[in-house]
Structure formats: C-alpha cells, structure tokens
Amino acid sequence: MSKMELNSQVITDAAKSGKLNRGLRSRHITMIAVGGAIGTGLFVASGATVSQAGPGGALVAYLAIGCMVYFLMTSLGEMATLLPTSGSFETYGTRFVDPAFGFTLGWNYWLSWSTTIPAELAAGALVMKYWFPYSSDILWGAIFLALMLILNVLSVKSFGEAEFWFAGIKVITIIIFLVIGLLMILGIFFTPAAGFHNFTTGEAPFKGGFFAILGIFMIAGFSFQGTEMVGIAAGESENPEKHVPRAIRSVFWRILIFYVLAIAVIGLIIPYTDPSLLKSDVDNISVSPFTLVFQKAGLAFAASLMNAVILTSVLSAGNSATYASTRMLWSLAKSGKAPKLFTSVNAKGVPAIALYTNIIFGFLVFLSSFVGNGVVYIWLLNMTGLTGFLTWVGIAICHYRFRKAYVRQGRDLNQLPYKAKWYPFGPLFALALCIVVIIGQGSQAVSEGAINWYGMLVSYISLPIFIILWLGYKFIKKTKVVPLEECNFNRDDL
C-alpha cells in the first residue's frame, strides 16, 4: 500500500471510529508549547510589570511563575505520555480525583478558551486600525474568524503548521530584540551605552515591595497561560512518548531565556519611571516596550514591525483557542459530560460540530461587544479571569494523586515513559503558588483600607462558578473521590 493510500485509510478509519488523527509532529508539539507562552503578555504587558514593580520585581515575578509553570509542565508531561488524550486534565481529573472534578476542569477550560476567541477577534481588529483606521471591526473579526475556521477544519496538521510558523515569527522577533538590546547595553554599534544605571535608579530594582511583586504574579501568570495546551495536543501527537517530553524539556529554558532576558533588557534600557510603559496596549503599539527599544536603536519602522508581530500573536492565540476549546468540548462529549453530537468527527478526524459550535459562539460573543456598551462581553471575559489558574490548580492535584495511585497499585515508576522530577515538591509548590496568586487577585480592589466590592466581584466571579459546577455535578451524579486503588491507568479506555 502506498503512503498516500495509507494516509487515506487512516483518515477513513478515524472518521468511522470517531477518534482524532495523530498528525502532530515533534516540531509542532514543541512550538505549540513555546508559542502558547509567548504573546501579547510579553510584547505588550511586560512594560507595565517593569513600571509597577521595578525591573528587579518584574524579574522575580516572572522567574517564580516560570518555575511554577515548569513544574506544572513536568506534572502534565508525566500523565500525558502515559495517557495521551485530547481530554487531558479533564480525563485525569475524572480518573484520579473525582468525576465531578473532571467535569468542572473540562468546562472551566472550555469557557476559558471559547471566550478567548472573541477577545482575540477584538484585539485583531484593534491592531488592524493601526493601518486602516476607518475600517470595520466586524469585518476584520469575520475575516480572522474565517481564517481560524479554515486552519482548524482542514486537519490537525494544518493547525500544527500554522502554530509552528506563528510561533517561529515570535521567536525570531525576540532573538533580534535580545541581540539589539545587548549591543545597546554594552555600547557596541550603539552610543552611548545604555549600561546598567536604570536598574538601580530611584526605587529600582524593587519598587513597591512584596505586594507589588504579588500584583505582577497575575500578569506573569496570564502571560504563561497556554503552555498547558501541550497536554491537549498530546492526544493527536504521532509519538507522544517521545514528542511530549522533548517539548517539556525545552519549554522551560526557552521561556526562561525569552521572558527573563527580555524583561532584563527592557529594565536596563527603559527606566521604570517612563510613563510610556503603562500606556502600552494592542491599540497603542507605538509605546510597546519592544517598539520603544527598537526606536532607541534607530529603527524607524519599529512600530509597524511590532504591529505585524503582535497581529501574528493575536492570530496565533485565536487559532490555539479554537483548537483547545474544540478538543475539550469533543472530550467532554466522549465522556458523557456534554451532548453526544459533539463527538462527531469529519473525514479528516476533526471534531467538526464542536468546531462549528465554538466558531459560532465566539462570533456571537464578539458581536455582543457592540451591544449595550458591551456589558455581556465584558462580564464573559471577567468570568475567565481566574480560569487559567484554576486549571493549573487542577493539574497539580491530578498529578499528586496520579503518582500516589501509581505507587499504591504496585506499579514500577521506572516504567513511566516520562517521570517528573522533584515530586512531590513540584506539584505542591505549583499548587501553593497558584493559590497565593488566586487570593492575591483581589488585592488591587483594596485601596488604603477601602474595598471596591465591584472590583472584588469582577476579580473572583470565576471562582464561585467553578465551585457551583463541581458541587452541582457531584450532587446530581452522586460522585465520590476515586480511591487510589481504583484509579484507571488503562490507555485502551481513552
């Protein structure tokens, strides 16, 4: 049988069985992990972190969150290599904690990414205003949504290829930024040398003390969210036992280099007192910290360059959001936690009905931003404020019980395809830091002893929703915590 005939047979079998195709290669998995962590959080929001906590405070926050993400990735990697499934932590929550916990993690994650789609459509429209100031937001939203649909409906490989090139553009931009920044700091080709004085000017390197750093934790956490998508992608990897560990081993060092060095360059070249650092946003690319550094280096086209890069980041985030929300909805349906019609896959092994549902939902939410001052849209986005951290809490809990159950059942840890280091410190550290960040989320709503109750509600609205989903499913289905002796490690049941 020829290779073409074999591929055709695989596609046909996938459609008949209702299973997804394993079409993601090693480079796809690695770039999905790296690309998920690099976006507007680095290109835009990093300036605000330096301004609020000083260059040293921003570095400490990103280092701490980076270490936490590394431990979460190793935890997820240990589970995903043994049990590769697009349900990922929804499946692990069901098998190793409680079916109600899995149900809640799945719908929490779906909500997080399904509302990211309209957010990225709105951001993309704002970015296009830089070049076409009088164009229609709805037009650009429709164009970008059509692109996301095409990239996801063709095959999982087309999604992987798009993410590979989207992430590649971001990586190249950061490398160029770091090289130019280092030359400016040392005074090579650029005079006078930027030096290191901005790192100690005024209150620097640490401005505002511990609580300022705590406030940056949330921003840093949002920047890193998306790295856990490697767990979703493992379900469609050609060789998850090999590809997932490779991605996890590389992602920490790349995140460390890209984020920490980029923050250091920004803090050394631009004083934290520069008011432009607080003004950066997707609709104000001219004061992005990356743009400011490139302009100081004499690149006249810096704003246009960064606008194009940020547009790439927005499209990448929207593409990933479409993929993740579609796979999670499909997985929820496969496990009986969502309507069965979402289990349908097309001839390419893509869960088409789940995809179309997310596309329609995303565009309706996007349109709601133009109705009634966007109240519904704003509240939907606020609901997802903590969902990423709640997902990370779930991953830490799942892995802690996964390893406990594995040992309790007399299994050999050396038989694991990938073994997370630093257990149990890793998941416990990640769990503790996530809880600290979640609690600290409402700190900005407290000013000089006065509490902004609306701000508190906005900050924590996703937490009671998470609890209601969990306890509601538990009450209706009468679920119980799965005993360690009964946790299911059978891959055939996926």
XYZ file of N, CA, C and O in Angstrom, residues 36-129:
376
model
N 2.528 29.015 22.980
C 1.485 29.274 23.959
C 1.919 30.211 25.057
O 1.097 30.879 25.696
N 3.223 30.276 25.300
C 3.742 31.120 26.372
C 4.220 32.480 25.876
O 4.541 33.354 26.693
N 4.289 32.674 24.585
C 4.788 33.938 24.037
C 3.658 34.630 23.295
O 3.125 34.086 22.337
N 3.294 35.795 23.736
C 2.215 36.525 23.084
C 2.203 37.973 23.509
O 3.247 38.547 23.851
N 1.017 38.542 23.511
C 0.903 39.966 23.857
C 1.320 40.222 25.290
O 1.662 41.352 25.643
N 1.287 39.177 26.146
C 1.745 39.353 27.523
C 3.192 39.794 27.578
O 3.577 40.593 28.436
N 4.016 39.282 26.661
C 5.421 39.678 26.606
C 5.607 40.950 25.790
O 6.268 41.891 26.220
N 5.000 40.995 24.615
C 5.220 42.108 23.705
C 4.584 43.416 24.182
O 5.051 44.501 23.847
N 3.500 43.308 24.955
C 2.757 44.497 25.359
C 2.772 44.713 26.864
O 3.183 45.757 27.368
N 2.311 43.707 27.636
C 2.104 43.879 29.082
C 3.384 43.908 29.890
O 3.369 44.353 31.049
N 4.496 43.451 29.333
C 5.750 43.410 30.090
C 6.193 44.793 30.541
O 6.816 44.937 31.600
N 5.877 45.815 29.766
C 6.255 47.169 30.153
C 5.585 47.600 31.438
O 6.206 48.231 32.303
N 4.309 47.255 31.609
C 3.568 47.609 32.813
C 4.154 46.920 34.045
O 4.172 47.494 35.140
N 4.647 45.685 33.887
C 5.211 44.973 35.038
C 6.480 45.658 35.536
O 6.709 45.759 36.742
N 7.308 46.127 34.606
C 8.530 46.850 34.990
C 8.168 48.160 35.678
O 8.778 48.551 36.672
N 7.149 48.839 35.171
C 6.726 50.111 35.746
C 6.165 49.937 37.156
O 6.427 50.746 38.043
N 5.404 48.869 37.381
C 4.718 48.690 38.659
C 5.599 48.118 39.756
O 5.432 48.471 40.925
N 6.522 47.223 39.414
C 7.334 46.573 40.445
C 8.826 46.815 40.280
O 9.621 46.291 41.058
N 9.198 47.626 39.280
C 10.608 47.847 39.023
C 11.191 46.677 38.241
O 10.593 45.594 38.196
N 12.354 46.851 37.637
C 12.948 45.770 36.831
C 13.250 44.522 37.655
O 13.037 43.400 37.197
N 13.730 44.713 38.892
C 14.026 43.563 39.747
C 12.769 42.836 40.172
O 12.720 41.601 40.172
N 11.735 43.591 40.541
C 10.473 42.974 40.948
C 9.837 42.188 39.815
O 9.304 41.088 40.025
N 9.890 42.737 38.599
C 9.336 42.035 37.438
C 10.104 40.742 37.171
O 9.501 39.703 36.876
N 11.435 40.793 37.304
C 12.247 39.595 37.089
C 11.911 38.512 38.110
O 11.768 37.339 37.755
N 11.772 38.899 39.386
C 11.447 37.929 40.437
C 10.099 37.277 40.148
O 9.941 36.054 40.264
N 9.105 38.084 39.765
C 7.766 37.566 39.495
C 7.785 36.582 38.328
O 7.200 35.481 38.412
N 8.456 36.951 37.243
C 8.480 36.075 36.072
C 9.306 34.806 36.326
O 8.982 33.743 35.807
N 10.372 34.931 37.126
C 11.153 33.750 37.477
C 10.329 32.771 38.309
O 10.337 31.564 38.069
N 9.599 33.308 39.298
C 8.775 32.457 40.167
C 7.673 31.762 39.364
O 7.477 30.552 39.487
N 6.970 32.534 38.548
C 5.895 31.947 37.743
C 6.476 30.981 36.712
O 5.893 29.925 36.423
N 7.647 31.310 36.162
C 8.293 30.426 35.201
C 8.632 29.075 35.819
O 8.431 28.026 35.196
N 9.158 29.089 37.057
C 9.460 27.836 37.755
C 8.183 27.047 38.025
O 8.159 25.819 37.878
N 7.131 27.749 38.422
C 5.856 27.084 38.672
C 5.342 26.412 37.405
O 4.883 25.263 37.433
N 5.424 27.120 36.288
C 4.964 26.566 35.015
C 5.799 25.349 34.631
O 5.271 24.361 34.101
N 7.100 25.396 34.910
C 7.954 24.241 34.607
C 7.484 23.005 35.367
O 7.360 21.913 34.794
N 7.215 23.171 36.666
C 6.744 22.037 37.461
C 5.389 21.532 36.962
O 5.128 20.328 36.922
N 4.502 22.456 36.578
C 3.201 22.057 36.048
C 3.363 21.291 34.735
O 2.655 20.314 34.480
N 4.303 21.747 33.917
C 4.538 21.074 32.637
C 5.090 19.669 32.843
O 4.723 18.728 32.131
N 6.001 19.505 33.820
C 6.530 18.162 34.077
C 5.438 17.261 34.648
O 5.383 16.068 34.329
N 4.572 17.839 35.497
C 3.448 17.059 36.027
C 2.523 16.612 34.903
O 2.129 15.442 34.822
N 2.192 17.543 34.040
C 1.316 17.230 32.917
C 1.995 16.250 31.970
O 1.361 15.333 31.434
N 3.303 16.409 31.773
C 4.046 15.536 30.875
C 4.054 14.096 31.343
O 3.949 13.167 30.531
N 4.178 13.888 32.655
C 4.180 12.516 33.180
C 2.854 11.825 32.897
O 2.826 10.640 32.520
N 1.760 12.558 33.051
C 0.442 11.975 32.798
C 0.162 11.835 31.308
O -0.398 10.830 30.860
N 0.566 12.853 30.534
C 0.227 12.882 29.104
C 1.001 11.853 28.299
O 0.508 11.373 27.266
N 2.206 11.499 28.719
C 2.966 10.481 27.978
C 2.436 9.079 28.253
O 2.476 8.212 27.383
N 1.923 8.854 29.466
C 1.342 7.556 29.779
C -0.071 7.439 29.236
O -0.465 6.385 28.717
N -0.823 8.543 29.334
C -2.226 8.553 28.898
C -2.461 9.749 27.977
O -3.060 10.751 28.380
N -1.976 9.686 26.723
C -2.152 10.813 25.804
C -3.592 10.910 25.311
O -4.091 10.002 24.647
N -4.259 11.980 25.650
C -5.645 12.168 25.240
C -5.945 13.650 25.109
O -5.410 14.466 25.869
N -6.806 13.997 24.162
C -7.178 15.395 23.978
C -8.029 15.901 25.138
O -8.210 17.100 25.288
N -8.536 14.965 25.959
C -9.272 15.380 27.158
C -8.340 15.871 28.241
O -8.739 16.655 29.106
N -7.094 15.410 28.213
C -6.046 15.831 29.130
C -6.548 15.899 30.571
O -7.045 14.919 31.116
N -6.426 17.061 31.204
C -6.720 17.176 32.640
C -8.183 16.909 32.981
O -8.497 16.581 34.124
N -9.095 17.038 31.995
C -10.487 16.637 32.253
C -10.532 15.131 32.493
O -11.185 14.658 33.443
N -9.818 14.387 31.672
C -9.750 12.930 31.837
C -9.016 12.560 33.112
O -9.453 11.672 33.857
N -7.893 13.234 33.384
C -7.110 12.928 34.578
C -7.887 13.274 35.852
O -7.807 12.551 36.846
N -8.628 14.380 35.816
C -9.444 14.754 36.971
C -10.503 13.706 37.259
O -10.781 13.379 38.418
N -11.100 13.152 36.200
C -12.125 12.120 36.346
C -11.530 10.826 36.872
O -12.097 10.179 37.753
N -10.357 10.440 36.360
C -9.761 9.152 36.723
C -9.061 9.165 38.079
O -9.079 8.156 38.796
N -8.417 10.291 38.418
C -7.547 10.284 39.589
C -8.041 11.132 40.761
O -7.442 11.079 41.837
N -9.102 11.889 40.571
C -9.639 12.695 41.667
C -11.112 12.362 41.894
O -11.462 11.690 42.868
N -11.975 12.829 40.997
C -13.418 12.670 41.153
C -14.053 13.042 39.815
O -13.661 14.045 39.212
N -15.021 12.263 39.310
C -15.679 12.624 38.053
C -16.220 14.050 38.057
O -16.216 14.715 37.009
N -16.683 14.521 39.210
C -17.179 15.901 39.308
C -16.044 16.896 39.102
O -16.235 17.964 38.512
N -14.852 16.548 39.578
C -13.681 17.420 39.409
C -13.277 17.468 37.941
O -12.955 18.528 37.409
N -13.318 16.309 37.270
C -13.009 16.270 35.846
C -14.011 17.069 35.039
O -13.641 17.801 34.106
N -15.290 16.925 35.366
C -16.355 17.689 34.703
C -16.091 19.191 34.824
O -16.174 19.937 33.831
N -15.747 19.628 36.016
C -15.527 21.058 36.259
C -14.279 21.571 35.561
O -14.289 22.653 34.968
N -13.199 20.784 35.603
C -11.975 21.196 34.907
C -12.215 21.328 33.411
O -11.729 22.271 32.768
N -12.972 20.380 32.846
C -13.234 20.411 31.413
C -14.032 21.629 30.988
O -13.657 22.340 30.049
N -15.154 21.884 31.672
C -15.986 23.029 31.303
C -15.307 24.348 31.657
O -15.486 25.349 30.956
N -14.521 24.365 32.718
C -13.751 25.568 33.068
C -12.768 25.901 31.950
O -12.622 27.065 31.551
N -12.096 24.870 31.423
C -11.113 25.086 30.366
C -11.792 25.488 29.058
O -11.294 26.348 28.326
N -12.929 24.845 28.773
C -13.667 25.227 27.570
C -14.091 26.693 27.638
O -13.952 27.435 26.655
N -14.617 27.120 28.779
C -15.048 28.504 28.939
C -13.880 29.465 28.756
O -14.003 30.511 28.110
N -12.744 29.090 29.312
C -11.555 29.939 29.218
C -11.175 30.203 27.770
O -10.954 31.354 27.358
N -11.094 29.136 26.963
C -10.626 29.288 25.593
C -11.716 29.735 24.632
O -11.442 30.434 23.653
N -12.959 29.338 24.879
C -14.039 29.750 23.974
C -14.275 31.254 24.051
O -14.651 31.881 23.051
N -14.048 31.850 25.207
C -14.177 33.307 25.326
C -12.897 34.032 24.937
O -12.905 35.251 24.762
N -11.805 33.278 24.795
C -10.572 33.878 24.276
C -10.718 34.169 22.788
O -10.135 35.135 22.273
N -11.495 33.338 22.073
C -11.691 33.537 20.633
C -12.226 34.942 20.334
O -11.608 35.693 19.567
N -13.357 35.375 20.932
C -13.843 36.734 20.654
C -12.907 37.818 21.159
O -12.816 38.885 20.549
N -12.192 37.545 22.253
C -11.232 38.530 22.762
C -10.122 38.781 21.745
O -9.705 39.930 21.529
N -9.647 37.708 21.105
C -8.595 37.854 20.100
C -9.135 38.479 18.818
O -8.407 39.197 18.121
N -10.398 38.224 18.485
C -11.004 38.886 17.327
C -11.041 40.397 17.550
O -10.724 41.184 16.648
N -11.432 40.799 18.766
C -11.471 42.231 19.094
C -10.074 42.836 19.074
O -9.866 43.943 18.558
N -9.096 42.102 19.612
C -7.717 42.588 19.619
C -7.176 42.709 18.203
O -6.485 43.684 17.861
N -7.484 41.718 17.353
C -7.031 41.763 15.969
C -7.600 42.954 15.214
O -6.894 43.602 14.425
N -8.873 43.259 15.473
C -9.491 44.425 14.831
C -8.805 45.712 15.266
O -8.583 46.619 14.460
N -8.438 45.788 16.558
C -7.738 46.969 17.060
C -6.361 47.120 16.412
O -5.944 48.225 16.060
N -5.670 45.996 16.257
C -4.347 46.034 15.626
C -4.454 46.527 14.185
O -3.636 47.339 13.720
N -5.466 46.084 13.460
C -5.636 46.492 12.066
C -5.974 47.980 11.940
O -5.734 48.590 10.886
N -6.511 48.571 13.004
C -6.814 50.002 12.989
C -5.552 50.842 12.819
O -5.612 51.995 12.382
